[in-house]
Amino acid sequence: MPRLIFFCGHAGTGKTTLAHRLIGPLMEATGEPFCLLDKDTLYGRYSAAAMGALTGDPNDRDSPLYLQHLRDPEYQGLLDTARENLALGISAIVIGPLSREIREHRLSDPQWLALPAGTTVRVVWVHLPEDEAHARIVRRGNPNDAYKLAHWEDYRQRRFMPDPAEYPELIYFDNLAPGEAEVARLLDALRA
């Protein structure tokens, strides 16, 4: 049965790095093929062209215009691509903040996900303290973060830490300084 594994969390938490670190061990542990679907890789160039045409800023990924007109279609396309792979028997790792979907419990809603029968779903919430995430965003120097950094007070209002009691569907992963034991436990949870 195929697996759909989400790596979610706010910017700068290390979602992509963690997913890259685990995809090989996951394939080895499960014996299954996986594809990796990163929202920024799939839609980054398109969004840059669209936002450049609309606002003159190809790196804008956080303005109200982007959030209103491009965010949801990007996520819909990301999930459509995952569904297509799952229907072919290929497990998928999906990387993206997906914070709105987390808040609304959509990633644990079978009707909303509309996945092929028998798909196993795991949702990892990768988190860091806000100051560390901010520092990592500054260090990585990605132009796509410029709007977010320039409007940090607005952006931070969208940041939240899901309460485990309210979001039991999530696998929480503190990415501040995980050791091998923490990564091994996460791998075990994902292949279960």
PDB file of N, CA, C and O in Angstrom, residues 7 14-26 36 93 95 173 175 177-184 186-187:
ATOM      1  N   PHE A   7       5.784  16.582   5.221  1.00  0.00           N
ATOM      2  CA  PHE A   7       6.710  17.298   6.090  1.00  0.00           C
ATOM      3  C   PHE A   7       6.248  18.748   6.082  1.00  0.00           C
ATOM      4  O   PHE A   7       6.407  19.447   5.080  1.00  0.00           O
ATOM      5  N   GLY A  14      13.499  23.529   8.557  1.00  0.00           N
ATOM      6  CA  GLY A  14      14.307  22.419   8.065  1.00  0.00           C
ATOM      7  C   GLY A  14      13.504  21.264   7.501  1.00  0.00           C
ATOM      8  O   GLY A  14      13.987  20.134   7.460  1.00  0.00           O
ATOM      9  N   LYS A  15      12.293  21.537   7.033  1.00  0.00           N
ATOM     10  CA  LYS A  15      11.428  20.493   6.469  1.00  0.00           C
ATOM     11  C   LYS A  15      12.114  19.765   5.307  1.00  0.00           C
ATOM     12  O   LYS A  15      12.143  18.542   5.259  1.00  0.00           O
ATOM     13  N   THR A  16      12.626  20.549   4.372  1.00  0.00           N
ATOM     14  CA  THR A  16      13.207  19.968   3.163  1.00  0.00           C
ATOM     15  C   THR A  16      14.462  19.172   3.487  1.00  0.00           C
ATOM     16  O   THR A  16      14.642  18.051   2.999  1.00  0.00           O
ATOM     17  N   THR A  17      15.321  19.721   4.311  1.00  0.00           N
ATOM     18  CA  THR A  17      16.550  19.012   4.694  1.00  0.00           C
ATOM     19  C   THR A  17      16.219  17.692   5.378  1.00  0.00           C
ATOM     20  O   THR A  17      16.840  16.662   5.093  1.00  0.00           O
ATOM     21  N   LEU A  18      15.240  17.710   6.261  1.00  0.00           N
ATOM     22  CA  LEU A  18      14.841  16.492   6.961  1.00  0.00           C
ATOM     23  C   LEU A  18      14.266  15.464   5.992  1.00  0.00           C
ATOM     24  O   LEU A  18      14.603  14.274   6.057  1.00  0.00           O
ATOM     25  N   ALA A  19      13.410  15.898   5.078  1.00  0.00           N
ATOM     26  CA  ALA A  19      12.830  14.979   4.092  1.00  0.00           C
ATOM     27  C   ALA A  19      13.918  14.370   3.216  1.00  0.00           C
ATOM     28  O   ALA A  19      13.908  13.161   2.944  1.00  0.00           O
ATOM     29  N   HIS A  20      14.876  15.186   2.791  1.00  0.00           N
ATOM     30  CA  HIS A  20      15.988  14.668   1.977  1.00  0.00           C
ATOM     31  C   HIS A  20      16.793  13.646   2.770  1.00  0.00           C
ATOM     32  O   HIS A  20      17.240  12.636   2.208  1.00  0.00           O
ATOM     33  N   ARG A  21      16.977  13.910   4.043  1.00  0.00           N
ATOM     34  CA  ARG A  21      17.750  12.997   4.892  1.00  0.00           C
ATOM     35  C   ARG A  21      17.050  11.645   5.047  1.00  0.00           C
ATOM     36  O   ARG A  21      17.713  10.605   5.155  1.00  0.00           O
ATOM     37  N   LEU A  22      15.704  11.648   5.050  1.00  0.00           N
ATOM     38  CA  LEU A  22      14.966  10.425   5.369  1.00  0.00           C
ATOM     39  C   LEU A  22      14.470   9.641   4.166  1.00  0.00           C
ATOM     40  O   LEU A  22      14.098   8.478   4.320  1.00  0.00           O
ATOM     41  N   ILE A  23      14.453  10.226   2.971  1.00  0.00           N
ATOM     42  CA  ILE A  23      13.857   9.501   1.847  1.00  0.00           C
ATOM     43  C   ILE A  23      14.622   8.205   1.525  1.00  0.00           C
ATOM     44  O   ILE A  23      14.008   7.167   1.307  1.00  0.00           O
ATOM     45  N   GLY A  24      15.931   8.254   1.523  1.00  0.00           N
ATOM     46  CA  GLY A  24      16.710   7.039   1.263  1.00  0.00           C
ATOM     47  C   GLY A  24      16.477   5.968   2.322  1.00  0.00           C
ATOM     48  O   GLY A  24      16.154   4.820   1.987  1.00  0.00           O
ATOM     49  N   PRO A  25      16.629   6.302   3.613  1.00  0.00           N
ATOM     50  CA  PRO A  25      16.342   5.316   4.651  1.00  0.00           C
ATOM     51  C   PRO A  25      14.902   4.791   4.611  1.00  0.00           C
ATOM     52  O   PRO A  25      14.660   3.620   4.903  1.00  0.00           O
ATOM     53  N   LEU A  26      13.935   5.640   4.237  1.00  0.00           N
ATOM     54  CA  LEU A  26      12.550   5.172   4.124  1.00  0.00           C
ATOM     55  C   LEU A  26      12.401   4.144   3.008  1.00  0.00           C
ATOM     56  O   LEU A  26      11.736   3.117   3.187  1.00  0.00           O
ATOM     57  N   LEU A  36       9.629  12.558  -4.238  1.00  0.00           N
ATOM     58  CA  LEU A  36       9.694  13.709  -3.344  1.00  0.00           C
ATOM     59  C   LEU A  36       9.085  14.904  -4.062  1.00  0.00           C
ATOM     60  O   LEU A  36       9.518  15.252  -5.159  1.00  0.00           O
ATOM     61  N   ILE A  93       6.425  11.777  -0.690  1.00  0.00           N
ATOM     62  CA  ILE A  93       6.761  12.699   0.388  1.00  0.00           C
ATOM     63  C   ILE A  93       6.423  14.089  -0.122  1.00  0.00           C
ATOM     64  O   ILE A  93       6.898  14.494  -1.188  1.00  0.00           O
ATOM     65  N   ILE A  95       6.398  18.164   0.716  1.00  0.00           N
ATOM     66  CA  ILE A  95       7.031  19.168   1.570  1.00  0.00           C
ATOM     67  C   ILE A  95       6.384  20.526   1.312  1.00  0.00           C
ATOM     68  O   ILE A  95       6.326  20.993   0.174  1.00  0.00           O
ATOM     69  N   PHE A 173       8.253  16.887  15.470  1.00  0.00           N
ATOM     70  CA  PHE A 173       9.699  16.702  15.397  1.00  0.00           C
ATOM     71  C   PHE A 173      10.392  18.020  15.680  1.00  0.00           C
ATOM     72  O   PHE A 173      10.292  18.972  14.898  1.00  0.00           O
ATOM     73  N   ASN A 175      13.368  20.127  15.521  1.00  0.00           N
ATOM     74  CA  ASN A 175      14.520  20.105  14.627  1.00  0.00           C
ATOM     75  C   ASN A 175      15.638  21.049  15.069  1.00  0.00           C
ATOM     76  O   ASN A 175      16.483  21.422  14.268  1.00  0.00           O
ATOM     77  N   ALA A 177      18.187  20.502  17.365  1.00  0.00           N
ATOM     78  CA  ALA A 177      19.460  19.779  17.346  1.00  0.00           C
ATOM     79  C   ALA A 177      19.182  18.294  17.546  1.00  0.00           C
ATOM     80  O   ALA A 177      19.598  17.703  18.537  1.00  0.00           O
ATOM     81  N   PRO A 178      18.462  17.678  16.584  1.00  0.00           N
ATOM     82  CA  PRO A 178      18.104  16.270  16.786  1.00  0.00           C
ATOM     83  C   PRO A 178      19.315  15.355  16.696  1.00  0.00           C
ATOM     84  O   PRO A 178      20.188  15.544  15.851  1.00  0.00           O
ATOM     85  N   GLY A 179      19.345  14.385  17.576  1.00  0.00           N
ATOM     86  CA  GLY A 179      20.388  13.369  17.533  1.00  0.00           C
ATOM     87  C   GLY A 179      19.945  12.197  16.673  1.00  0.00           C
ATOM     88  O   GLY A 179      18.812  12.155  16.173  1.00  0.00           O
ATOM     89  N   GLU A 180      20.834  11.242  16.509  1.00  0.00           N
ATOM     90  CA  GLU A 180      20.514  10.058  15.696  1.00  0.00           C
ATOM     91  C   GLU A 180      19.332   9.286  16.266  1.00  0.00           C
ATOM     92  O   GLU A 180      18.528   8.735  15.515  1.00  0.00           O
ATOM     93  N   ALA A 181      19.198   9.254  17.591  1.00  0.00           N
ATOM     94  CA  ALA A 181      18.093   8.520  18.214  1.00  0.00           C
ATOM     95  C   ALA A 181      16.751   9.147  17.844  1.00  0.00           C
ATOM     96  O   ALA A 181      15.784   8.431  17.551  1.00  0.00           O
ATOM     97  N   GLU A 182      16.677  10.485  17.836  1.00  0.00           N
ATOM     98  CA  GLU A 182      15.424  11.158  17.477  1.00  0.00           C
ATOM     99  C   GLU A 182      15.074  10.917  16.003  1.00  0.00           C
ATOM    100  O   GLU A 182      13.914  10.681  15.667  1.00  0.00           O
ATOM    101  N   VAL A 183      16.075  10.953  15.153  1.00  0.00           N
ATOM    102  CA  VAL A 183      15.830  10.705  13.730  1.00  0.00           C
ATOM    103  C   VAL A 183      15.403   9.257  13.516  1.00  0.00           C
ATOM    104  O   VAL A 183      14.480   8.984  12.731  1.00  0.00           O
ATOM    105  N   ALA A 184      16.020   8.331  14.229  1.00  0.00           N
ATOM    106  CA  ALA A 184      15.642   6.912  14.112  1.00  0.00           C
ATOM    107  C   ALA A 184      14.206   6.696  14.579  1.00  0.00           C
ATOM    108  O   ALA A 184      13.460   5.921  13.966  1.00  0.00           O
ATOM    109  N   LEU A 186      11.797   8.890  14.474  1.00  0.00           N
ATOM    110  CA  LEU A 186      10.930   9.441  13.434  1.00  0.00           C
ATOM    111  C   LEU A 186      10.818   8.466  12.265  1.00  0.00           C
ATOM    112  O   LEU A 186       9.716   8.210  11.768  1.00  0.00           O
ATOM    113  N   LEU A 187      11.912   7.898  11.847  1.00  0.00           N
ATOM    114  CA  LEU A 187      11.895   6.921  10.763  1.00  0.00           C
ATOM    115  C   LEU A 187      11.000   5.751  11.115  1.00  0.00           C
ATOM    116  O   LEU A 187      10.196   5.294  10.294  1.00  0.00           O
TER     117      LEU A 187
END
